[in-house]
Amino acid sequence: MDFSLTPEQVELQGVARRFAYTELWPAAQELDKAARPRDAFPADLVKRASELGLRTLKLPREYGGRGIDAVTEALVLEEIAVGDCGFAMTLAHAWREGNLIARWGTRDQRERFLPELASDPGYLTSLAMTEPHAGSDNGLPYDGDLGAGPRTSAVLDGDHWVINGTKRFITNGNVARLIVLWARTDPGKPWTRGTSGFLVPADAPGLRVGRTEDKSGLRLNQNVELIFDDCRIPKENLIGELHHAHALSEEAMIGSKTKEAVRALGVARSAYELAGQWATERIQGGSPLIQHEAIAARMAQVLQELETARTLIWRAAWSVDHDPERARPLEDMAMLYTSEMGIRVAAQCLRIFGARGSLRDWPMEKLMRDASTIMLPPIGNEASWARVGNFVARHPEPAPLHGPRDPGPRDPGLRLPFTPPE
Ligand SMILES: Cc1cc2nc3c(=O)[nH]c(=O)nc-3n(C[C@H](O)[C@H](O)[C@H](O)COP(=O)(O)OP(=O)(O)OC[C@H]3O[C@@H](n4cnc5c(N)ncnc54)[C@H](O)[C@@H]3O)c2cc1C
């Protein structure tokens, strides 16, 4: 097992860290205070990230990116999330949706969309699944009711798909050039077998942006309602097989939860770094706070939480590229652990600031808001626990995530000897 970073990883981590500490963090402190959510969108920072090559890192090299693997994504995104985790979410969408088109798009789709994504420094993307009535249904996925999952419909009319419905909570929906949409193509089947993926240009006729959500945290990240009213797109914009959006999302979404976990880690790391600075500076009882045993122990506990989360994230990220079947539960666990850890750590660090922890012109209260918001997507944590629970129920063998992938016939002698007493 080798945890050392490659020269390319060190380089990209350095680029992202300098950007996050010197440009993103200071700008985010101001933008976060914008009263109207739309005014918090950092268009200039998206362009700056493009200049540094950060927006297109995940695109294959042939399309102008660096084709980074999931571990490198985790390393780079952690730095960006330290600067602002809402912005990290904005950027990671371009990674994921760009990669989705590169891997699962037709040659025509790759040629129509990827060159512009690569070359236009403001080009962002969205993925639109959630609807007012269906959130976690998309992630579990619940198919016991025909009304579960997407109800937005796509009907073929000549050479066009005609789309009707409303999506909610869509990241980048008001600033994206391209929306990857999940829409129902067969309402007579459960959504997992009757939903398809589509590439919808933001200027498609019949598509408009509804409300912009006024979230407490991740304020730089735009989150909107998208309304499709007889929206027409060419029939060639179906991505993946007809009715197979669920299968496509199972493959294409791999790595997404690890990135949610990384964002929570970024928030927690910012809180740790700030609390460390303040604890060194602030003198109470005749010495800096960090010299008081109770504070040092609290900081030690926070550091242990960060390292635990990062180790789990790296394992999940490695599995995304090398052991996808195990990646699913590992990603869920990384997301669950880190998102809840983010709130614990932000609260611990806030205490170290005393009354100043709650002041709006001090940084801790933003981090508390960000940490609590990051816990909500891409499906609620209880729903994620249910997914991990399903994995556990399907794998009664000892240590299902440990040891060889395919150990051959199980040796019953390897089970711990246990006979329930009468
Ligand atoms: C910052 C942010 C960005 C987002 N970006 C996007 C985006 O880009 N694209 C997009 O499509 N969506 C996006 N979403 C929406 C997000 O995917 C949904 O919020 C999520 O799926 C949860 O859905 P919900 O909010 O409707 O909660 P619900 O699904 O109603 O869940 C409410 C609660 O019930 C629990 N629960 C639900 N079902 C079960 C179950 N079967 N068993 C146990 N517990 C359950 C959940 O864990 C949660 O605690 C975003 C949300 C946020 C906050």
Short mmCIF file of C-alpha atoms and ligand atoms in Angstrom, two decimals:
data_model
loop_
_atom_site.label_atom_id
_atom_site.label_comp_id
_atom_site.label_asym_id
_atom_site.label_seq_id
_atom_site.Cartn_x
_atom_site.Cartn_y
_atom_site.Cartn_z
CA MET A 1 0.00 0.00 0.00
CA ASP A 2 1.50 3.30 -1.08
CA PHE A 3 0.02 6.60 0.00
CA SER A 4 2.66 8.80 -1.62
CA LEU A 5 1.46 11.23 -4.28
CA THR A 6 2.65 11.28 -7.89
CA PRO A 7 4.43 14.40 -9.20
CA GLU A 8 1.28 15.28 -11.17
CA GLN A 9 -0.88 14.98 -8.06
CA VAL A 10 1.49 17.22 -6.09
CA GLU A 11 1.45 19.76 -8.92
CA LEU A 12 -2.35 19.86 -9.25
CA GLN A 13 -2.83 19.92 -5.50
CA GLY A 14 -0.48 22.92 -5.34
CA VAL A 15 -2.30 24.80 -8.10
CA ALA A 16 -5.67 24.19 -6.43
CA ARG A 17 -4.34 25.13 -2.98
CA ARG A 18 -2.88 28.46 -4.12
CA PHE A 19 -6.11 29.30 -5.94
CA ALA A 20 -8.22 28.32 -2.93
CA TYR A 21 -6.22 30.20 -0.31
CA THR A 22 -5.38 33.37 -2.19
CA GLU A 23 -8.36 33.94 -4.51
CA LEU A 24 -11.35 31.74 -3.70
CA TRP A 25 -11.44 32.05 0.09
CA PRO A 26 -11.31 35.88 0.22
CA ALA A 27 -13.90 36.25 -2.55
CA ALA A 28 -16.20 33.64 -1.00
CA GLN A 29 -16.30 35.48 2.34
CA GLU A 30 -17.80 38.48 0.53
CA LEU A 31 -20.03 36.64 -1.96
CA ASP A 32 -21.54 34.52 0.81
CA LYS A 33 -23.05 37.69 2.30
CA ALA A 34 -24.94 38.65 -0.87
CA ALA A 35 -28.60 39.00 0.04
CA ARG A 36 -29.88 37.65 -3.28
CA PRO A 37 -28.60 34.12 -3.99
CA ARG A 38 -28.08 34.96 -7.67
CA ASP A 39 -25.55 37.64 -6.69
CA ALA A 40 -23.36 35.08 -4.93
CA PHE A 41 -22.42 33.34 -8.17
CA PRO A 42 -18.68 33.80 -8.85
CA ALA A 43 -18.55 33.99 -12.67
CA ASP A 44 -15.02 35.45 -12.55
CA LEU A 45 -13.75 32.65 -10.36
CA VAL A 46 -15.13 30.06 -12.78
CA LYS A 47 -13.10 31.73 -15.51
CA ARG A 48 -10.03 31.92 -13.31
CA ALA A 49 -10.37 28.21 -12.46
CA SER A 50 -10.57 27.56 -16.20
CA GLU A 51 -7.37 29.53 -16.80
CA LEU A 52 -5.64 27.32 -14.23
CA GLY A 53 -6.99 24.20 -15.93
CA LEU A 54 -9.09 23.25 -12.89
CA ARG A 55 -12.52 23.25 -14.58
CA THR A 56 -11.59 20.65 -17.19
CA LEU A 57 -9.27 18.39 -15.16
CA LYS A 58 -11.49 15.34 -15.48
CA LEU A 59 -12.01 15.57 -19.25
CA PRO A 60 -9.95 13.04 -21.20
CA ARG A 61 -6.71 14.48 -22.64
CA GLU A 62 -7.99 14.14 -26.19
CA TYR A 63 -10.67 16.73 -25.32
CA GLY A 64 -8.27 19.14 -23.66
CA GLY A 65 -8.42 17.90 -20.06
CA ARG A 66 -6.01 15.94 -17.86
CA GLY A 67 -8.12 12.79 -17.53
CA ILE A 68 -7.47 12.63 -13.77
CA ASP A 69 -8.42 9.57 -11.75
CA ALA A 70 -10.74 9.56 -8.76
CA VAL A 71 -7.97 9.84 -6.14
CA THR A 72 -6.56 12.92 -7.88
CA GLU A 73 -10.08 14.37 -8.04
CA ALA A 74 -10.32 13.90 -4.26
CA LEU A 75 -6.94 15.57 -3.68
CA VAL A 76 -7.69 18.59 -5.85
CA LEU A 77 -11.29 19.02 -4.77
CA GLU A 78 -10.32 18.99 -1.09
CA GLU A 79 -8.16 22.06 -1.67
CA ILE A 80 -10.90 23.87 -3.57
CA ALA A 81 -13.47 22.98 -0.92
CA VAL A 82 -11.21 24.48 1.76
CA GLY A 83 -11.58 27.75 -0.20
CA ASP A 84 -15.34 27.32 -0.58
CA CYS A 85 -17.26 24.09 -0.72
CA GLY A 86 -20.18 25.56 -2.70
CA PHE A 87 -17.75 26.54 -5.44
CA ALA A 88 -16.21 23.06 -5.29
CA MET A 89 -19.66 21.68 -6.02
CA THR A 90 -20.15 24.05 -8.96
CA LEU A 91 -16.87 22.95 -10.53
CA ALA A 92 -17.26 19.24 -9.84
CA HIS A 93 -20.44 19.21 -11.91
CA ALA A 94 -18.40 20.18 -14.98
CA TRP A 95 -16.05 17.26 -14.16
CA ARG A 96 -18.85 14.75 -13.78
CA GLU A 97 -21.10 15.75 -16.66
CA GLY A 98 -18.13 16.27 -19.02
CA ASN A 99 -16.87 12.80 -18.15
CA LEU A 100 -20.36 11.38 -18.61
CA ILE A 101 -20.54 12.71 -22.18
CA ALA A 102 -16.97 11.62 -22.93
CA ARG A 103 -17.64 8.07 -21.75
CA TRP A 104 -21.27 7.44 -22.57
CA GLY A 105 -22.09 9.98 -25.29
CA THR A 106 -22.22 9.07 -28.96
CA ARG A 107 -19.43 10.29 -31.24
CA ASP A 108 -21.83 13.00 -32.50
CA GLN A 109 -22.60 14.12 -28.93
CA ARG A 110 -18.93 14.20 -27.99
CA GLU A 111 -18.15 16.30 -31.05
CA ARG A 112 -21.07 18.68 -30.53
CA PHE A 113 -20.62 19.35 -26.81
CA LEU A 114 -17.10 18.61 -25.58
CA PRO A 115 -15.00 21.06 -27.63
CA GLU A 116 -17.14 23.96 -26.37
CA LEU A 117 -17.07 22.65 -22.80
CA ALA A 118 -13.29 22.48 -23.01
CA SER A 119 -12.67 25.86 -24.62
CA ASP A 120 -15.31 28.20 -23.17
CA PRO A 121 -13.97 29.32 -19.76
CA GLY A 122 -17.46 29.97 -18.40
CA TYR A 123 -19.00 26.66 -19.50
CA LEU A 124 -20.74 24.84 -16.66
CA THR A 125 -23.12 21.91 -16.62
CA SER A 126 -26.00 20.58 -14.53
CA LEU A 127 -27.49 17.22 -13.77
CA ALA A 128 -31.26 17.40 -13.29
CA MET A 129 -32.86 14.47 -11.48
CA THR A 130 -34.70 15.78 -8.42
CA GLU A 131 -38.33 16.83 -8.75
CA PRO A 132 -40.66 18.41 -6.20
CA HIS A 133 -42.14 15.00 -5.30
CA ALA A 134 -38.99 12.82 -5.77
CA GLY A 135 -35.64 13.27 -4.06
CA SER A 136 -34.14 10.21 -2.37
CA ASP A 137 -36.30 7.97 -4.64
CA ASN A 138 -33.63 8.60 -7.28
CA GLY A 139 -30.85 7.23 -5.12
CA LEU A 140 -32.33 4.24 -3.36
CA PRO A 141 -34.06 3.72 -5.92
CA TYR A 142 -37.70 3.20 -4.99
CA ASP A 143 -39.62 1.43 -7.76
CA GLY A 144 -42.60 0.08 -5.81
CA ASP A 145 -44.88 2.80 -7.13
CA LEU A 146 -45.25 4.09 -10.69
CA GLY A 147 -45.42 7.64 -9.29
CA ALA A 148 -41.95 7.37 -7.69
CA GLY A 149 -38.90 8.83 -9.42
CA PRO A 150 -38.96 11.36 -12.25
CA ARG A 151 -42.33 12.38 -13.66
CA THR A 152 -40.90 14.90 -16.11
CA SER A 153 -41.82 13.34 -19.43
CA ALA A 154 -40.03 13.11 -22.77
CA VAL A 155 -42.12 12.14 -25.79
CA LEU A 156 -40.75 11.65 -29.29
CA ASP A 157 -42.40 13.91 -31.87
CA GLY A 158 -40.84 13.48 -35.32
CA ASP A 159 -37.18 14.44 -35.02
CA HIS A 160 -37.53 15.97 -31.57
CA TRP A 161 -38.08 14.98 -27.97
CA VAL A 162 -40.73 17.13 -26.30
CA ILE A 163 -40.10 17.54 -22.57
CA ASN A 164 -42.58 18.63 -19.91
CA GLY A 165 -42.12 18.86 -16.17
CA THR A 166 -40.31 20.61 -13.33
CA LYS A 167 -36.95 19.87 -11.73
CA ARG A 168 -35.94 21.29 -8.37
CA PHE A 169 -32.71 22.02 -6.48
CA ILE A 170 -30.60 21.84 -9.64
CA THR A 171 -27.02 22.93 -9.09
CA ASN A 172 -25.77 25.40 -11.74
CA GLY A 173 -29.23 25.29 -13.39
CA ASN A 174 -29.26 29.06 -14.02
CA VAL A 175 -25.63 29.31 -15.17
CA ALA A 176 -25.08 26.03 -17.03
CA ARG A 177 -24.80 25.84 -20.79
CA LEU A 178 -25.87 22.20 -20.83
CA ILE A 179 -28.22 20.18 -18.65
CA VAL A 180 -28.09 16.42 -18.38
CA LEU A 181 -31.72 15.55 -17.74
CA TRP A 182 -33.45 12.42 -16.45
CA ALA A 183 -36.98 12.20 -17.92
CA ARG A 184 -39.65 9.52 -18.04
CA THR A 185 -39.98 7.86 -21.44
CA ASP A 186 -42.33 5.08 -20.33
CA PRO A 187 -44.80 6.12 -17.60
CA GLY A 188 -46.23 2.60 -17.57
CA LYS A 189 -43.07 1.13 -16.02
CA PRO A 190 -41.30 1.82 -12.72
CA TRP A 191 -38.91 4.73 -13.24
CA THR A 192 -35.85 2.49 -13.04
CA ARG A 193 -36.94 0.86 -16.32
CA GLY A 194 -38.80 3.73 -17.97
CA THR A 195 -36.51 6.76 -17.67
CA SER A 196 -33.92 8.06 -20.13
CA GLY A 197 -31.07 10.54 -20.12
CA PHE A 198 -31.03 13.65 -22.35
CA LEU A 199 -28.62 16.44 -23.19
CA VAL A 200 -30.55 19.71 -23.06
CA PRO A 201 -28.80 22.92 -24.16
CA ALA A 202 -29.70 25.75 -21.79
CA ASP A 203 -31.12 27.79 -24.70
CA ALA A 204 -33.48 25.02 -25.84
CA PRO A 205 -36.93 26.47 -26.64
CA GLY A 206 -39.41 25.81 -23.83
CA LEU A 207 -36.84 25.63 -21.00
CA ARG A 208 -36.85 28.34 -18.36
CA VAL A 209 -35.38 28.88 -14.90
CA GLY A 210 -37.84 29.21 -12.01
CA ARG A 211 -36.92 30.17 -8.48
CA THR A 212 -33.34 30.34 -7.24
CA GLU A 213 -33.22 28.66 -3.83
CA ASP A 214 -32.16 30.82 -0.90
CA LYS A 215 -30.04 28.25 0.97
CA SER A 216 -28.44 28.87 4.35
CA GLY A 217 -25.09 27.39 3.26
CA LEU A 218 -23.13 26.73 0.04
CA ARG A 219 -24.37 30.13 -1.10
CA LEU A 220 -21.97 30.46 -4.02
CA ASN A 221 -23.49 27.29 -5.42
CA GLN A 222 -26.57 28.17 -7.47
CA ASN A 223 -29.53 25.93 -6.91
CA VAL A 224 -32.64 26.43 -9.03
CA GLU A 225 -35.91 25.16 -10.35
CA LEU A 226 -35.98 24.26 -14.06
CA ILE A 227 -39.29 24.33 -15.89
CA PHE A 228 -39.73 22.39 -19.13
CA ASP A 229 -42.79 23.51 -21.03
CA ASP A 230 -42.99 21.70 -24.37
CA CYS A 231 -39.21 22.02 -24.48
CA ARG A 232 -37.88 20.60 -27.75
CA ILE A 233 -34.50 19.02 -28.30
CA PRO A 234 -33.18 17.00 -31.28
CA LYS A 235 -33.80 13.27 -31.06
CA GLU A 236 -30.03 12.71 -31.22
CA ASN A 237 -29.75 14.22 -27.73
CA LEU A 238 -30.82 11.02 -25.99
CA ILE A 239 -27.75 9.87 -24.02
CA GLY A 240 -27.33 6.19 -23.27
CA GLU A 241 -29.94 3.64 -24.19
CA LEU A 242 -33.64 4.45 -24.23
CA HIS A 243 -35.26 3.76 -20.80
CA HIS A 244 -31.82 3.10 -19.27
CA ALA A 245 -31.17 6.30 -17.33
CA HIS A 246 -31.11 4.39 -14.06
CA ALA A 247 -28.48 1.95 -15.29
CA LEU A 248 -26.54 4.87 -16.77
CA SER A 249 -26.68 6.80 -13.50
CA GLU A 250 -25.44 3.78 -11.55
CA GLU A 251 -22.32 3.83 -13.74
CA ALA A 252 -21.98 7.53 -14.38
CA MET A 253 -22.59 8.60 -10.78
CA ILE A 254 -19.80 6.45 -9.45
CA GLY A 255 -17.39 8.80 -7.69
CA SER A 256 -20.06 11.43 -6.97
CA LYS A 257 -20.56 10.53 -3.34
CA THR A 258 -16.84 10.53 -2.72
CA LYS A 259 -16.78 14.09 -4.00
CA GLU A 260 -19.63 15.06 -1.64
CA ALA A 261 -17.52 13.58 1.16
CA VAL A 262 -14.48 15.55 -0.01
CA ARG A 263 -16.46 18.77 0.11
CA ALA A 264 -17.44 18.10 3.72
CA LEU A 265 -13.79 17.34 4.48
CA GLY A 266 -12.83 20.70 2.96
CA VAL A 267 -15.23 22.54 5.28
CA ALA A 268 -13.94 20.64 8.29
CA ARG A 269 -10.33 21.36 7.32
CA SER A 270 -11.03 25.10 7.02
CA ALA A 271 -12.61 25.03 10.48
CA TYR A 272 -9.60 23.18 11.90
CA GLU A 273 -7.09 25.56 10.31
CA LEU A 274 -8.90 28.66 11.55
CA ALA A 275 -9.43 27.28 15.05
CA GLY A 276 -5.72 26.39 15.17
CA GLN A 277 -4.73 29.95 14.23
CA TRP A 278 -7.11 31.48 16.74
CA ALA A 279 -6.09 29.09 19.52
CA THR A 280 -2.47 30.13 19.02
CA GLU A 281 -3.27 33.84 19.05
CA ARG A 282 -5.96 34.21 21.69
CA ILE A 283 -4.66 34.48 25.24
CA GLN A 284 -6.83 33.48 28.17
CA GLY A 285 -5.67 32.40 31.64
CA GLY A 286 -2.25 33.89 30.85
CA SER A 287 -1.41 31.70 27.86
CA PRO A 288 -2.59 30.96 24.32
CA LEU A 289 -5.71 28.78 24.21
CA ILE A 290 -3.78 25.94 22.60
CA GLN A 291 -1.61 25.67 25.74
CA HIS A 292 -4.70 24.71 27.72
CA GLU A 293 -4.99 20.97 27.79
CA ALA A 294 -8.72 20.86 27.11
CA ILE A 295 -8.36 22.95 23.93
CA ALA A 296 -5.33 21.00 22.66
CA ALA A 297 -7.22 17.74 23.24
CA ARG A 298 -10.23 19.09 21.33
CA MET A 299 -7.98 20.06 18.42
CA ALA A 300 -6.33 16.63 18.53
CA GLN A 301 -9.73 14.99 18.31
CA VAL A 302 -10.64 17.16 15.33
CA LEU A 303 -7.39 16.28 13.57
CA GLN A 304 -8.08 12.59 14.12
CA GLU A 305 -11.54 13.03 12.58
CA LEU A 306 -10.04 14.73 9.52
CA GLU A 307 -7.48 11.97 9.02
CA THR A 308 -10.10 9.23 9.49
CA ALA A 309 -12.34 10.86 6.89
CA ARG A 310 -9.50 11.39 4.41
CA THR A 311 -8.36 7.79 4.70
CA LEU A 312 -11.87 6.50 4.04
CA ILE A 313 -12.27 8.95 1.13
CA TRP A 314 -9.00 7.84 -0.48
CA ARG A 315 -10.01 4.20 -0.13
CA ALA A 316 -13.43 4.92 -1.69
CA ALA A 317 -11.82 7.00 -4.47
CA TRP A 318 -9.28 4.29 -5.25
CA SER A 319 -12.10 1.75 -5.43
CA VAL A 320 -14.03 3.93 -7.89
CA ASP A 321 -11.30 3.26 -10.47
CA HIS A 322 -10.15 -0.21 -9.38
CA ASP A 323 -12.97 -2.02 -7.60
CA PRO A 324 -16.30 -0.36 -8.57
CA GLU A 325 -18.52 -2.91 -6.87
CA ARG A 326 -16.99 -2.19 -3.47
CA ALA A 327 -16.81 1.51 -4.26
CA ARG A 328 -20.59 1.89 -3.87
CA PRO A 329 -20.84 1.08 -0.15
CA LEU A 330 -17.45 2.68 0.53
CA GLU A 331 -18.59 5.91 -1.12
CA ASP A 332 -21.81 5.92 0.89
CA MET A 333 -19.86 5.35 4.08
CA ALA A 334 -17.32 8.05 3.23
CA MET A 335 -20.15 10.50 2.55
CA LEU A 336 -22.05 9.55 5.70
CA TYR A 337 -19.03 9.69 7.96
CA THR A 338 -17.59 12.88 6.53
CA SER A 339 -20.80 14.88 6.22
CA GLU A 340 -21.69 14.19 9.84
CA MET A 341 -18.08 14.70 10.90
CA GLY A 342 -18.14 18.09 9.13
CA ILE A 343 -20.92 19.30 11.39
CA ARG A 344 -19.25 17.91 14.53
CA VAL A 345 -15.93 19.50 13.64
CA ALA A 346 -17.40 22.86 12.66
CA ALA A 347 -19.26 22.95 15.99
CA GLN A 348 -16.14 21.97 17.96
CA CYS A 349 -14.05 24.62 16.23
CA LEU A 350 -16.74 27.26 16.59
CA ARG A 351 -16.51 26.85 20.37
CA ILE A 352 -12.81 27.71 20.28
CA PHE A 353 -13.77 31.15 18.95
CA GLY A 354 -16.10 31.77 21.91
CA ALA A 355 -18.61 34.55 21.18
CA ARG A 356 -16.76 35.43 17.98
CA GLY A 357 -17.79 32.07 16.58
CA SER A 358 -21.27 33.42 15.98
CA LEU A 359 -20.34 36.74 14.39
CA ARG A 360 -21.25 37.20 10.75
CA ASP A 361 -18.04 39.05 9.93
CA TRP A 362 -16.01 36.21 11.41
CA PRO A 363 -15.68 33.03 9.36
CA MET A 364 -16.99 30.26 11.61
CA GLU A 365 -20.70 30.80 11.19
CA LYS A 366 -20.40 30.42 7.39
CA LEU A 367 -18.62 27.12 7.89
CA MET A 368 -21.40 25.91 10.22
CA ARG A 369 -23.99 26.77 7.56
CA ASP A 370 -21.94 25.13 4.82
CA ALA A 371 -21.38 21.97 6.88
CA SER A 372 -25.08 21.53 7.58
CA THR A 373 -26.07 22.04 3.93
CA ILE A 374 -23.51 19.60 2.54
CA MET A 375 -25.25 16.81 4.44
CA LEU A 376 -28.36 16.98 2.23
CA PRO A 377 -27.38 16.05 -1.36
CA PRO A 378 -27.21 13.83 -3.35
CA ILE A 379 -29.67 11.81 -1.24
CA GLY A 380 -30.54 12.35 2.40
CA ASN A 381 -28.26 10.64 4.91
CA GLU A 382 -30.99 8.32 6.22
CA ALA A 383 -31.54 7.14 2.65
CA SER A 384 -27.78 6.58 2.34
CA TRP A 385 -27.79 4.54 5.56
CA ALA A 386 -30.58 2.48 4.00
CA ARG A 387 -28.37 1.83 0.94
CA VAL A 388 -25.47 0.70 3.09
CA GLY A 389 -27.92 -1.41 5.10
CA ASN A 390 -29.05 -3.11 1.87
CA PHE A 391 -25.42 -3.89 1.05
CA VAL A 392 -24.85 -5.40 4.50
CA ALA A 393 -28.00 -7.51 4.19
CA ARG A 394 -26.87 -8.82 0.80
CA HIS A 395 -23.34 -9.66 2.05
CA PRO A 396 -23.59 -11.74 5.21
CA GLU A 397 -20.04 -13.05 4.72
CA PRO A 398 -17.31 -11.95 7.16
CA ALA A 399 -15.61 -8.65 6.29
CA PRO A 400 -17.39 -8.03 2.95
CA LEU A 401 -15.21 -5.01 2.11
CA HIS A 402 -11.91 -6.54 3.15
CA GLY A 403 -9.65 -9.15 1.62
CA PRO A 404 -9.60 -10.62 -1.89
CA ARG A 405 -12.35 -9.57 -4.29
CA ASP A 406 -13.19 -13.13 -5.21
CA PRO A 407 -11.97 -15.48 -2.50
CA GLY A 408 -13.58 -18.56 -4.04
CA PRO A 409 -15.89 -20.86 -2.08
CA ARG A 410 -16.26 -19.58 1.45
CA ASP A 411 -14.67 -21.71 4.12
CA PRO A 412 -17.30 -22.03 6.84
CA GLY A 413 -14.43 -22.64 9.27
CA LEU A 414 -13.43 -18.99 8.82
CA ARG A 415 -16.53 -17.71 10.51
CA LEU A 416 -16.17 -16.81 14.17
CA PRO A 417 -17.58 -19.75 16.11
CA PHE A 418 -20.89 -18.60 17.55
CA THR A 419 -23.94 -20.61 18.41
CA PRO A 420 -26.74 -18.57 19.92
CA PRO A 421 -27.39 -19.89 23.45
CA GLU A 422 -30.83 -21.48 23.94
C1 LIG B 1 -26.94 21.93 -2.13
C2 LIG B 1 -27.79 20.99 -2.92
C3 LIG B 1 -27.50 20.74 -4.24
C4 LIG B 1 -28.31 19.86 -4.99
N1 LIG B 1 -28.02 19.67 -6.31
C5 LIG B 1 -28.81 18.86 -7.05
C6 LIG B 1 -28.56 18.68 -8.45
O1 LIG B 1 -27.63 19.23 -9.01
N2 LIG B 1 -29.39 17.86 -9.16
C7 LIG B 1 -30.45 17.22 -8.60
O2 LIG B 1 -31.15 16.49 -9.30
N3 LIG B 1 -30.73 17.38 -7.26
C8 LIG B 1 -29.95 18.19 -6.49
N4 LIG B 1 -30.20 18.38 -5.15
C9 LIG B 1 -31.35 17.71 -4.57
C10 LIG B 1 -30.94 16.51 -3.76
O3 LIG B 1 -30.54 15.47 -4.63
C11 LIG B 1 -32.15 16.10 -2.89
O4 LIG B 1 -32.27 17.09 -1.90
C12 LIG B 1 -31.97 14.74 -2.28
O5 LIG B 1 -32.17 13.77 -3.26
C13 LIG B 1 -32.95 14.50 -1.14
O6 LIG B 1 -34.25 14.72 -1.59
P1 LIG B 1 -35.26 15.62 -0.75
O7 LIG B 1 -34.54 16.87 -0.36
O8 LIG B 1 -36.50 15.75 -1.53
O9 LIG B 1 -35.51 14.80 0.59
P2 LIG B 1 -36.43 13.49 0.74
O10 LIG B 1 -36.10 12.49 -0.29
O11 LIG B 1 -37.84 13.91 0.88
O12 LIG B 1 -35.90 12.92 2.11
C14 LIG B 1 -36.23 13.52 3.38
C15 LIG B 1 -35.59 12.68 4.49
O13 LIG B 1 -36.11 11.34 4.46
C16 LIG B 1 -35.04 10.41 4.30
N5 LIG B 1 -35.51 9.33 3.42
C17 LIG B 1 -36.05 9.45 2.18
N6 LIG B 1 -36.37 8.25 1.69
C18 LIG B 1 -36.00 7.35 2.63
C19 LIG B 1 -36.09 5.93 2.71
N7 LIG B 1 -36.63 5.21 1.74
N8 LIG B 1 -35.61 5.33 3.83
C20 LIG B 1 -35.07 6.07 4.83
N9 LIG B 1 -34.99 7.41 4.82
C21 LIG B 1 -35.45 8.04 3.73
C22 LIG B 1 -33.90 11.19 3.70
O14 LIG B 1 -32.63 10.63 4.04
C23 LIG B 1 -34.08 12.55 4.33
O15 LIG B 1 -33.49 12.55 5.62
C24 LIG B 1 -29.42 19.24 -4.38
C25 LIG B 1 -29.72 19.50 -3.04
C26 LIG B 1 -28.92 20.37 -2.31
C27 LIG B 1 -29.27 20.64 -0.87
#
